[in-house]
XYZ file of C-alpha atoms in Angstrom:
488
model
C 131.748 -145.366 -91.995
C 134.520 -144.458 -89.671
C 136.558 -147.483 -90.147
C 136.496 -151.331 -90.347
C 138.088 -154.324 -92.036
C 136.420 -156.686 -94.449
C 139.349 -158.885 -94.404
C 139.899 -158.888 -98.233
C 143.735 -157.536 -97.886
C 145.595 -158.672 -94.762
C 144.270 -157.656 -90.852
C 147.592 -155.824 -90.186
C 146.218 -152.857 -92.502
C 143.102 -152.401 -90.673
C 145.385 -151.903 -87.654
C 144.615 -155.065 -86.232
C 146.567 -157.844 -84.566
C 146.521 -161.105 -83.349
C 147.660 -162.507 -79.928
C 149.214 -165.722 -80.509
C 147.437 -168.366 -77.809
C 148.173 -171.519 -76.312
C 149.830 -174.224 -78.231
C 149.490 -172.162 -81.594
C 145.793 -171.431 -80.612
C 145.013 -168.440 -82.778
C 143.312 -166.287 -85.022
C 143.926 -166.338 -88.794
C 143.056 -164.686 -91.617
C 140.827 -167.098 -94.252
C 140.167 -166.686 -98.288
C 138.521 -168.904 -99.410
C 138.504 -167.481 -103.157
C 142.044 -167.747 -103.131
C 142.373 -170.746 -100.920
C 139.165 -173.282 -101.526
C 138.091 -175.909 -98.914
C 136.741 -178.574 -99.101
C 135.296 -178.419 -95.703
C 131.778 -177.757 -95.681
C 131.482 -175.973 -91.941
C 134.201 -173.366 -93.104
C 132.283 -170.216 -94.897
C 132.572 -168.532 -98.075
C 134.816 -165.543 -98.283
C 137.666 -163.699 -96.403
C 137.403 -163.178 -92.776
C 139.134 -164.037 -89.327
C 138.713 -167.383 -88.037
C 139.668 -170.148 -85.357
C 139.754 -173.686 -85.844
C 138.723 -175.238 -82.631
C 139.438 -178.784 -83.557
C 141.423 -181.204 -81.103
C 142.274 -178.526 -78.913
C 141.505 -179.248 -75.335
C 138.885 -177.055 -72.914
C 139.180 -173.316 -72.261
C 141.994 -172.671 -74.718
C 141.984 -168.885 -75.701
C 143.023 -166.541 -78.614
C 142.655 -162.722 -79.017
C 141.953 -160.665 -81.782
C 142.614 -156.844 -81.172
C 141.201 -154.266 -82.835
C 142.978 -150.821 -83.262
C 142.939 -148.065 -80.589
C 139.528 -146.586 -81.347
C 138.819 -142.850 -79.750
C 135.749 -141.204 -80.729
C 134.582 -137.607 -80.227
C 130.631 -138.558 -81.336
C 127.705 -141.175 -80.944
C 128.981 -144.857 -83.065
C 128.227 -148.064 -83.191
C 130.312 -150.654 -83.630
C 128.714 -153.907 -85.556
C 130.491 -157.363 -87.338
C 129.172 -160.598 -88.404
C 130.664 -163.850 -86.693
C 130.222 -167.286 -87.439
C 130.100 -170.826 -85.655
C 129.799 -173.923 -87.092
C 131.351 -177.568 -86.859
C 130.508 -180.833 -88.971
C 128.378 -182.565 -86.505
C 126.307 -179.540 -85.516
C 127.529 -179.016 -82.138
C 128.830 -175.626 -80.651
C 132.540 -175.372 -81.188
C 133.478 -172.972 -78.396
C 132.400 -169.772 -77.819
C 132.886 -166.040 -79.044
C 133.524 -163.214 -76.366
C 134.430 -159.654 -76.972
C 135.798 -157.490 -74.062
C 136.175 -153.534 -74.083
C 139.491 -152.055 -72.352
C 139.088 -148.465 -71.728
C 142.066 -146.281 -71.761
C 144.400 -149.229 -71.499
C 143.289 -150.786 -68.355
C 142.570 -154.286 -67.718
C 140.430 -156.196 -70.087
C 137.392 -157.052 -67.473
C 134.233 -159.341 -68.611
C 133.233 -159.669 -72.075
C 130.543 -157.096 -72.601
C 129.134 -159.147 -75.126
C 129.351 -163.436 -75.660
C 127.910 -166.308 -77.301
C 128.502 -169.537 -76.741
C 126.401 -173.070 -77.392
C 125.204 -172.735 -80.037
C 125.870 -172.832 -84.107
C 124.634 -170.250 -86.594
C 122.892 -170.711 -89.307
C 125.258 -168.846 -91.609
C 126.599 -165.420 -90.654
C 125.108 -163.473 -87.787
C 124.950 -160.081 -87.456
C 125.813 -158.249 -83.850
C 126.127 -154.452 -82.601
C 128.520 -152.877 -79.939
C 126.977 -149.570 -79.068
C 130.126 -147.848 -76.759
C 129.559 -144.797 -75.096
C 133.112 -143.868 -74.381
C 134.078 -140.595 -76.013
C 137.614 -138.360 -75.989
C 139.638 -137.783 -74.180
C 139.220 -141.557 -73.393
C 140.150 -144.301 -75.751
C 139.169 -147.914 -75.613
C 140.063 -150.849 -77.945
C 137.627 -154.051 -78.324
C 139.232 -157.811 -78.373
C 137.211 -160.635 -79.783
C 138.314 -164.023 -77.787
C 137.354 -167.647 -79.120
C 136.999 -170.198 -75.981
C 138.085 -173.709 -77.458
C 135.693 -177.024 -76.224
C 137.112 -180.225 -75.787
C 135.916 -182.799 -77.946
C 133.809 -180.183 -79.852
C 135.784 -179.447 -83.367
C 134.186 -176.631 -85.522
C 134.897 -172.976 -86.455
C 134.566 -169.907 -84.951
C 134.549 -166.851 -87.503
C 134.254 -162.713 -87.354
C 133.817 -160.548 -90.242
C 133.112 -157.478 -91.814
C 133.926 -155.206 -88.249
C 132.600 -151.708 -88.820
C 133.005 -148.642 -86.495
C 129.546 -146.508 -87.855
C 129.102 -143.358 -87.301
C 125.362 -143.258 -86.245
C 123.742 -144.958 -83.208
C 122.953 -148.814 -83.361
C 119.561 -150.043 -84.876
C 118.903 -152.308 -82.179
C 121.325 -152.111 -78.888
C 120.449 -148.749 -77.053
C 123.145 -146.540 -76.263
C 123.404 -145.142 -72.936
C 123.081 -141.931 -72.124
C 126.316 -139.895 -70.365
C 126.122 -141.196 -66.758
C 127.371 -138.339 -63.966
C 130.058 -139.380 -62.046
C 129.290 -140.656 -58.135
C 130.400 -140.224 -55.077
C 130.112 -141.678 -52.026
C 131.931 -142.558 -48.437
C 132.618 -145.885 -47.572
C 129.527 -148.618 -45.868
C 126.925 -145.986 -47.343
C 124.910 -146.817 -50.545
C 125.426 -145.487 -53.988
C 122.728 -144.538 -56.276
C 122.812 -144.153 -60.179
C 120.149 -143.225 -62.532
C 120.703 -145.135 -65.581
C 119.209 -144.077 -69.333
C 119.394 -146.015 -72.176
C 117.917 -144.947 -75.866
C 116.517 -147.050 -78.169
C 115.251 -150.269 -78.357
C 114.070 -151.944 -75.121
C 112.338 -154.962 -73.252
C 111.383 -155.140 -69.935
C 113.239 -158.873 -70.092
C 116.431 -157.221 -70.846
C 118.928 -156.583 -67.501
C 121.625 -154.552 -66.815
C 124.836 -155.681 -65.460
C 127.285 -153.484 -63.692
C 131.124 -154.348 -63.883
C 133.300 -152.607 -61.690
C 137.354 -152.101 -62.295
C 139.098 -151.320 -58.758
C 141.765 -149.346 -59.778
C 143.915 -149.576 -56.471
C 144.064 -153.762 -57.089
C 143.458 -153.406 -61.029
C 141.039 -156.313 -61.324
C 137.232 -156.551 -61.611
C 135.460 -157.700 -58.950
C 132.988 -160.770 -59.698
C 129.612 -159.650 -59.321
C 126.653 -158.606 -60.924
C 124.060 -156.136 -59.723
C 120.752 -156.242 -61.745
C 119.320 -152.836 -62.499
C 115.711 -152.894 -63.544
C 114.173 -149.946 -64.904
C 116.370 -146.768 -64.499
C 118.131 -147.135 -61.113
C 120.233 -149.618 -59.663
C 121.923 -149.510 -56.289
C 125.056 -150.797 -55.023
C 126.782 -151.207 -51.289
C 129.875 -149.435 -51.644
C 131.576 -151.105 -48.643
C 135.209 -151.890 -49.330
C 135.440 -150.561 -53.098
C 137.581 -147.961 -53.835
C 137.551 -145.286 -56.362
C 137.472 -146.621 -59.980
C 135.243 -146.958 -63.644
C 132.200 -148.820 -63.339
C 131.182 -150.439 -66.837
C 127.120 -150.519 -67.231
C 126.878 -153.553 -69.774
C 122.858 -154.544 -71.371
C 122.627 -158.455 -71.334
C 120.865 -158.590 -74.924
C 121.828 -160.153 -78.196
C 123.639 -156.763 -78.600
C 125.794 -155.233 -76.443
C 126.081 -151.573 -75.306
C 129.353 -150.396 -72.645
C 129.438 -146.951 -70.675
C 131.805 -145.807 -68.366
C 131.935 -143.477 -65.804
C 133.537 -143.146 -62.523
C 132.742 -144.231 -59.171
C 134.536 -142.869 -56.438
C 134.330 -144.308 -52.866
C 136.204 -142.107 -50.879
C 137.297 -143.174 -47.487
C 136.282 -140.378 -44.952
C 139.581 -138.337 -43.543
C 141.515 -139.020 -39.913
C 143.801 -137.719 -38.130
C 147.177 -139.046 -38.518
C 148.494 -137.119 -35.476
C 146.424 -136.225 -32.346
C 145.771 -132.594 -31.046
C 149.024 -130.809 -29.541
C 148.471 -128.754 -26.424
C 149.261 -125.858 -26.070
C 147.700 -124.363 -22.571
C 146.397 -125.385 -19.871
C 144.215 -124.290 -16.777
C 141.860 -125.716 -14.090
C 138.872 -125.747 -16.239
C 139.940 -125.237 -19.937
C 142.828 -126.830 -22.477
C 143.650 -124.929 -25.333
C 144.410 -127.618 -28.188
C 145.224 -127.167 -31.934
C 142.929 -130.243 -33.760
C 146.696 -130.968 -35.652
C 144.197 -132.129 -38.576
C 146.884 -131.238 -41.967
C 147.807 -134.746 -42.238
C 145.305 -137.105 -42.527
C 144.716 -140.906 -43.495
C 141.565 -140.745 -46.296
C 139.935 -138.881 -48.405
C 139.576 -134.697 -48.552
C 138.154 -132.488 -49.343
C 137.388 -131.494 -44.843
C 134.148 -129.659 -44.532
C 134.217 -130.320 -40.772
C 136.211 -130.139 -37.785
C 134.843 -131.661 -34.191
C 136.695 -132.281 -31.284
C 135.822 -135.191 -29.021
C 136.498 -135.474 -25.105
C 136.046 -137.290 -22.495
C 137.303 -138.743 -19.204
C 139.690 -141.386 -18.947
C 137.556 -142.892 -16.134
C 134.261 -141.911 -17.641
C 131.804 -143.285 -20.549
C 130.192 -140.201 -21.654
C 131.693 -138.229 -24.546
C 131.065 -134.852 -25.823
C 131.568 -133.309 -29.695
C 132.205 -129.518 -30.578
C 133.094 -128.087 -33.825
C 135.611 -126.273 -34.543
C 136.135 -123.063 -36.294
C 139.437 -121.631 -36.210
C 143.369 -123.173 -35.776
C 143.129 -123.339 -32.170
C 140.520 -124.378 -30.135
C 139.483 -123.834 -26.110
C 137.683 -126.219 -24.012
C 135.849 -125.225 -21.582
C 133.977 -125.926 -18.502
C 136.078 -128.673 -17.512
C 136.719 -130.428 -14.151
C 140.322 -129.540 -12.264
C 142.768 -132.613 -11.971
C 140.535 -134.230 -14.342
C 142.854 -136.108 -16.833
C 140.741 -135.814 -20.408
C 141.244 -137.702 -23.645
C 140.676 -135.708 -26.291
C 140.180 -136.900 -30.463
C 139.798 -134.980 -33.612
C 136.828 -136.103 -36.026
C 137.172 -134.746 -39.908
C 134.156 -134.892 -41.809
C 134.113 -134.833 -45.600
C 131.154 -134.227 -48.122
C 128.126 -136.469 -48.421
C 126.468 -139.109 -45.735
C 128.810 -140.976 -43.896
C 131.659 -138.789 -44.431
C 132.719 -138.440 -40.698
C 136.060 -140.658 -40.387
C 136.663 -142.321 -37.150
C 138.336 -140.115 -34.484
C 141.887 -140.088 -34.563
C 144.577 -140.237 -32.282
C 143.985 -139.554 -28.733
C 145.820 -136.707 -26.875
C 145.545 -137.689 -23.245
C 146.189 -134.948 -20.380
C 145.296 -133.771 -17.361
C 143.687 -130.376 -15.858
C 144.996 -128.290 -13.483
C 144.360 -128.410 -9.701
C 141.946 -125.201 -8.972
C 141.941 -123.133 -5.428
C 139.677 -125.178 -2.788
C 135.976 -123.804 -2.442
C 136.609 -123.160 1.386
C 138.759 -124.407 3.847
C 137.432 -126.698 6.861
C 134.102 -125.999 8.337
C 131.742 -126.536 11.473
C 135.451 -127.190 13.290
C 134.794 -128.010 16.949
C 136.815 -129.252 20.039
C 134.860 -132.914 21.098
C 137.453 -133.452 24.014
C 139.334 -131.529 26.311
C 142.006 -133.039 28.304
C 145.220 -132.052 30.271
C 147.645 -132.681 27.295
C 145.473 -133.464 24.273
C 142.391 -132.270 22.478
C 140.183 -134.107 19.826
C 139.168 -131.950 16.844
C 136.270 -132.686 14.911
C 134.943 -131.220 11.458
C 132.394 -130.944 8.311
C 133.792 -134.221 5.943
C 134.716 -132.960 2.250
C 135.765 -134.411 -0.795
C 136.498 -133.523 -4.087
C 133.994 -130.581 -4.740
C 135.546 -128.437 -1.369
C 139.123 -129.701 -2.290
C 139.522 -129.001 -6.416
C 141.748 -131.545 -6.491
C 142.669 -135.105 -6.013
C 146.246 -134.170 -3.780
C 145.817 -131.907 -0.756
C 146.665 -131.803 2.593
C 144.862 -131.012 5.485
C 147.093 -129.487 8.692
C 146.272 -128.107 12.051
C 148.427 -125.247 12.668
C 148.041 -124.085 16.173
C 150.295 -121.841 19.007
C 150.271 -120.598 22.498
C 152.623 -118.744 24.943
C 154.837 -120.450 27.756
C 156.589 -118.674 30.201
C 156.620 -115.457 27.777
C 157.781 -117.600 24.934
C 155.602 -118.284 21.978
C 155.262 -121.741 20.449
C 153.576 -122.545 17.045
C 153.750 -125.765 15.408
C 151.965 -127.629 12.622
C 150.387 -131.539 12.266
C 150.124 -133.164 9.153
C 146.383 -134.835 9.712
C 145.266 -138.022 7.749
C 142.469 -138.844 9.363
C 139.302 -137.805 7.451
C 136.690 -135.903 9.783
C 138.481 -136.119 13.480
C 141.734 -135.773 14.871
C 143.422 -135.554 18.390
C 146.230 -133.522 18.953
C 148.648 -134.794 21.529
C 151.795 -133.719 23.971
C 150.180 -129.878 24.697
C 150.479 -128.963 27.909
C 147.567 -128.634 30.800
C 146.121 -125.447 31.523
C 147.467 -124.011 28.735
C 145.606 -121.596 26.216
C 145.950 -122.657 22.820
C 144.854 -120.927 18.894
C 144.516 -123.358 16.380
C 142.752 -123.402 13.067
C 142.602 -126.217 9.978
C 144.416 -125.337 7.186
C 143.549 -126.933 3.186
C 145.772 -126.895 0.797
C 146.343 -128.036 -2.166
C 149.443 -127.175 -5.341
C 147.181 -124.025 -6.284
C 146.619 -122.772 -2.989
C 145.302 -123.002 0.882
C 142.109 -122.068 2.401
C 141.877 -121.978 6.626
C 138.907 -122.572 9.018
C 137.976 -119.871 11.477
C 140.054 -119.823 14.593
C 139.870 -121.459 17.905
C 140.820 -120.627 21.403
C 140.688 -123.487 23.799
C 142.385 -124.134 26.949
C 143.604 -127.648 28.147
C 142.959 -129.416 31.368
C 144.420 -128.428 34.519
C 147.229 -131.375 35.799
C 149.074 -132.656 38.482
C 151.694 -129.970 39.587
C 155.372 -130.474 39.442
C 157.435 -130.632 42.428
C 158.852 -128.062 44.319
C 162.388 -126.686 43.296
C 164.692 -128.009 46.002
C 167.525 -124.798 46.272
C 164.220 -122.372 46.416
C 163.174 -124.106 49.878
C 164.792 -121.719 53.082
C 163.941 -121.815 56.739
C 165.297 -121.312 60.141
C 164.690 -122.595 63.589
C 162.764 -120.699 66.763
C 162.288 -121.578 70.090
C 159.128 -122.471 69.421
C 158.547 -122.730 65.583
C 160.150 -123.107 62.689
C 160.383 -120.823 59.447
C 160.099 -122.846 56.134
C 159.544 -120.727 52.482
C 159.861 -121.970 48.996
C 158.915 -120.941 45.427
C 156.015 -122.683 43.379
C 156.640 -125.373 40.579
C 158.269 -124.455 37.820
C 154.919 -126.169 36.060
C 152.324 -125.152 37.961
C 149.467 -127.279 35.494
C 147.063 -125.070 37.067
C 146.040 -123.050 39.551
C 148.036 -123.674 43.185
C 145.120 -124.001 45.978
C 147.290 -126.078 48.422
C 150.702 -126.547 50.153
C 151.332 -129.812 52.278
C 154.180 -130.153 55.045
């Protein structure tokens, strides 16, 4: 016998007290060899009891017992008591088990609608050992319009296993990520029906309340969907005549994110160097996994790599490609990868172009214009989404050389305008883009011959004969060609 209370000196030296209830609702200790009664529905003896009579439905009081913590197997067993003068049940008898001061959850053990014949004899077998503690509270539940007595007595704390409720066995502790499914193996010893159920009771210990359901465990195993519970003490309870209580914890970790997304720190035409940024995070450690995730803003495919070290290079990539790129953290056990965090969005460099302007070819010769015409090209020739295209071209005019340069936005012809005829010209297409330029070969073409311009007026001379007269002059300062003819 570790300890208990008979009730034949007053409850307060067992250690135990009594939480005064609604309208004077409570507990109190009975003799009846020092006090007789006349009433035959209260028992013989000294014990706890309730009188239930005239109060109205649902009316509670608590008896506590001392702060029990035990280092071996016990079992905790008393003898309770209901009876009332016209044989109906007058309330019911629940007692709860708070572990290590937390909230006082579902009774782990009840009875309720019924009388006894006499006094009944129940077991608590509590698998909670040091360095936890745990204290047990019998409750009384009044019933309007059902007066009688509800009575507990002789509460032992034994220091061998129960006869009849098994004890279960110490459960390992569980892990698992939130929206996967939780398996326990669950082993009781002693005394067992295949009728008998097991109810799970499960104490949240971010909202400090017990959630209100019941998952039925036949045989060994039971299984649970984790979704939205958070770490905390599951309490495995037998539905019998006896009770038996384990705890053990249950840990739903939420898998880790990012709270910050990746900070760049290079970048090229085809690579970013990134650093994942993954030391603060929203969830659950410990990381067994880094990934990074990119993609294109514009696209809908997505690729993962893991990483290995701080910093981290992607490669391979697309210039002037702007990328959004994600850090996944992955944590142990299935359906530890958190969702991706924060997005870092930039954009790639512009890369050199492939080659400059090809299969460049004069369509159309005239006096004072040409038409150019080339190979169309889009993003694979130019590397990048800006560029310009130019035709750069010169030629040499009364011993003076003239270049100039076109800005061209047409997208596979173009006519350059106000050259002048006859006229040999070198011109090339130039591509260029912030990174750099690439040219087409070279052309020489020469334009159309044109109208000459008049003669100078001071270069005419001439003098009479007797017979003739002497006229000379110069040629056109713009000869547009060759000179094959002089009219007078």
């Amino acid at each position: 016998l570790l300890g208990g209370c008979s009730f034949d000196e007053h409850y307060s030296n067992c250690g135990y007290s009594v939480a005064l209830g609604t309208n004077g609702f409570t507990w109190e200790q009975i003799n009846t060899w020092e006090k007789p009664t006349m009433d035959p529905a209260v028992p013989t003896g000294s014990f706890m009891m309730v009188n239930s009579s005239g109060r109205a439905s649902g009316q509670k009081a608590h008896l506590l017992l001392p702060t029990l913590k035990e280092n071996d197997t016990h079992c905790i067993d008393f003898h309770y008591y209901l009876s009332s003068r016209d044989r109906s049940s007058p309330g019911s008898l629940n007692v709860y088990v708070k572990v290590n001061g937390g909230p006082q959850g579902n009774p782990i053990w009840n009875v309720s609608g019924v009388v006894t014949e006499g006094w009944v004899k129940a077991e608590l077998a509590i698998s909670t050992f040091w360095p936890h503690f745990y204290q047990v509270i019998f409750e009384s539940v009044s019933l309007k319009g059902h007066p009688g007595y509800i009575a507990v007595d002789e509460v032992r704390v034994l220091a061998h296993p129960c006869r009849k409720a098994p004890h279960f066995l110490r459960l390992q502790n569980v892990e698992v990520n939130v929206g996967q499914n939780a398996t326990f193996q669950c082993i009781a010893g002693g005394k067992w029906s295949q009728h008998d159920k097991l109810w799970l009771q499960v104490k949240l210990n971010s909202y400090g309340r017990f959630l209100g359901r019941k998952i039925v465990c036949y045989k060994s195993f039971w299984h649970s969907h984790a979704k939205q519970i958070h770490t905390g003490n599951l309490t495995l309870l037998t539905k019998l005549s006896q009770a038996s209580h384990v705890v053990f914890l249950f840990c739903v970790a939420e898998p880790p994110t990012p709270i910050a997304p990746p900070e760049l720190l290079a970048v090229g035409a085809t690579y970013l160097w990134i650093k994942p940024n993954a030391n603060s995070i929203i969830g659950d450690g410990p990381i067994i996994l880094k990934e990074v995730e990119y993609r294109t803003t514009t696209g809908n495919w997505a690729e993962t790599h893991i990483v290995d070290s701080p910093n981290y290079k992607l490669w391979h990539l697309d210039p002037d490609v702007e990328y959004e790129i994600r850090v996944l953290l992955t944590r142990p056990g299935e359906g530890g990868t958190g969702p991706p965090g924060p997005p870092l969005t930039t954009r790639t460099k512009c890369a050199d172009p492939v080659h400059g302007p090809q299969n460049v070819e004069v369509v159309d010769i005239r006096s004072r214009q040409l038409t150019l015409q080339w190979e169309p090209f889009g993003y694979a020739v130019t590397r990048c989404h800006s560029y310009n295209l130019t035709v750069q071209y010169q030629y040499v005019f009364n011993q003076q050389k003239f270049e100039a340069e076109e800005l061209i936005q047409t997208s596979s012809h173009y006519t350059l305008r106000g050259l002048r005829p006859f006229m040999t010209i070198r011109l090339r297409l130039a591509l260029s883009n912030p990174e750099g330029k690439m040219e087409s070969e070279e052309l020489v073409v020469q334009t159309e011959e044109d109208v000459p311009g008049p003669i100078p007026l001071e270069s005419i001379q001439g003098g009479p004969f007797e017979e003739k007269i002497y006229v000379q002059w110069k040629p056109p300062n713009e000869t547009n060609g060759i000179i094959t003819l002089y009219e007078v």
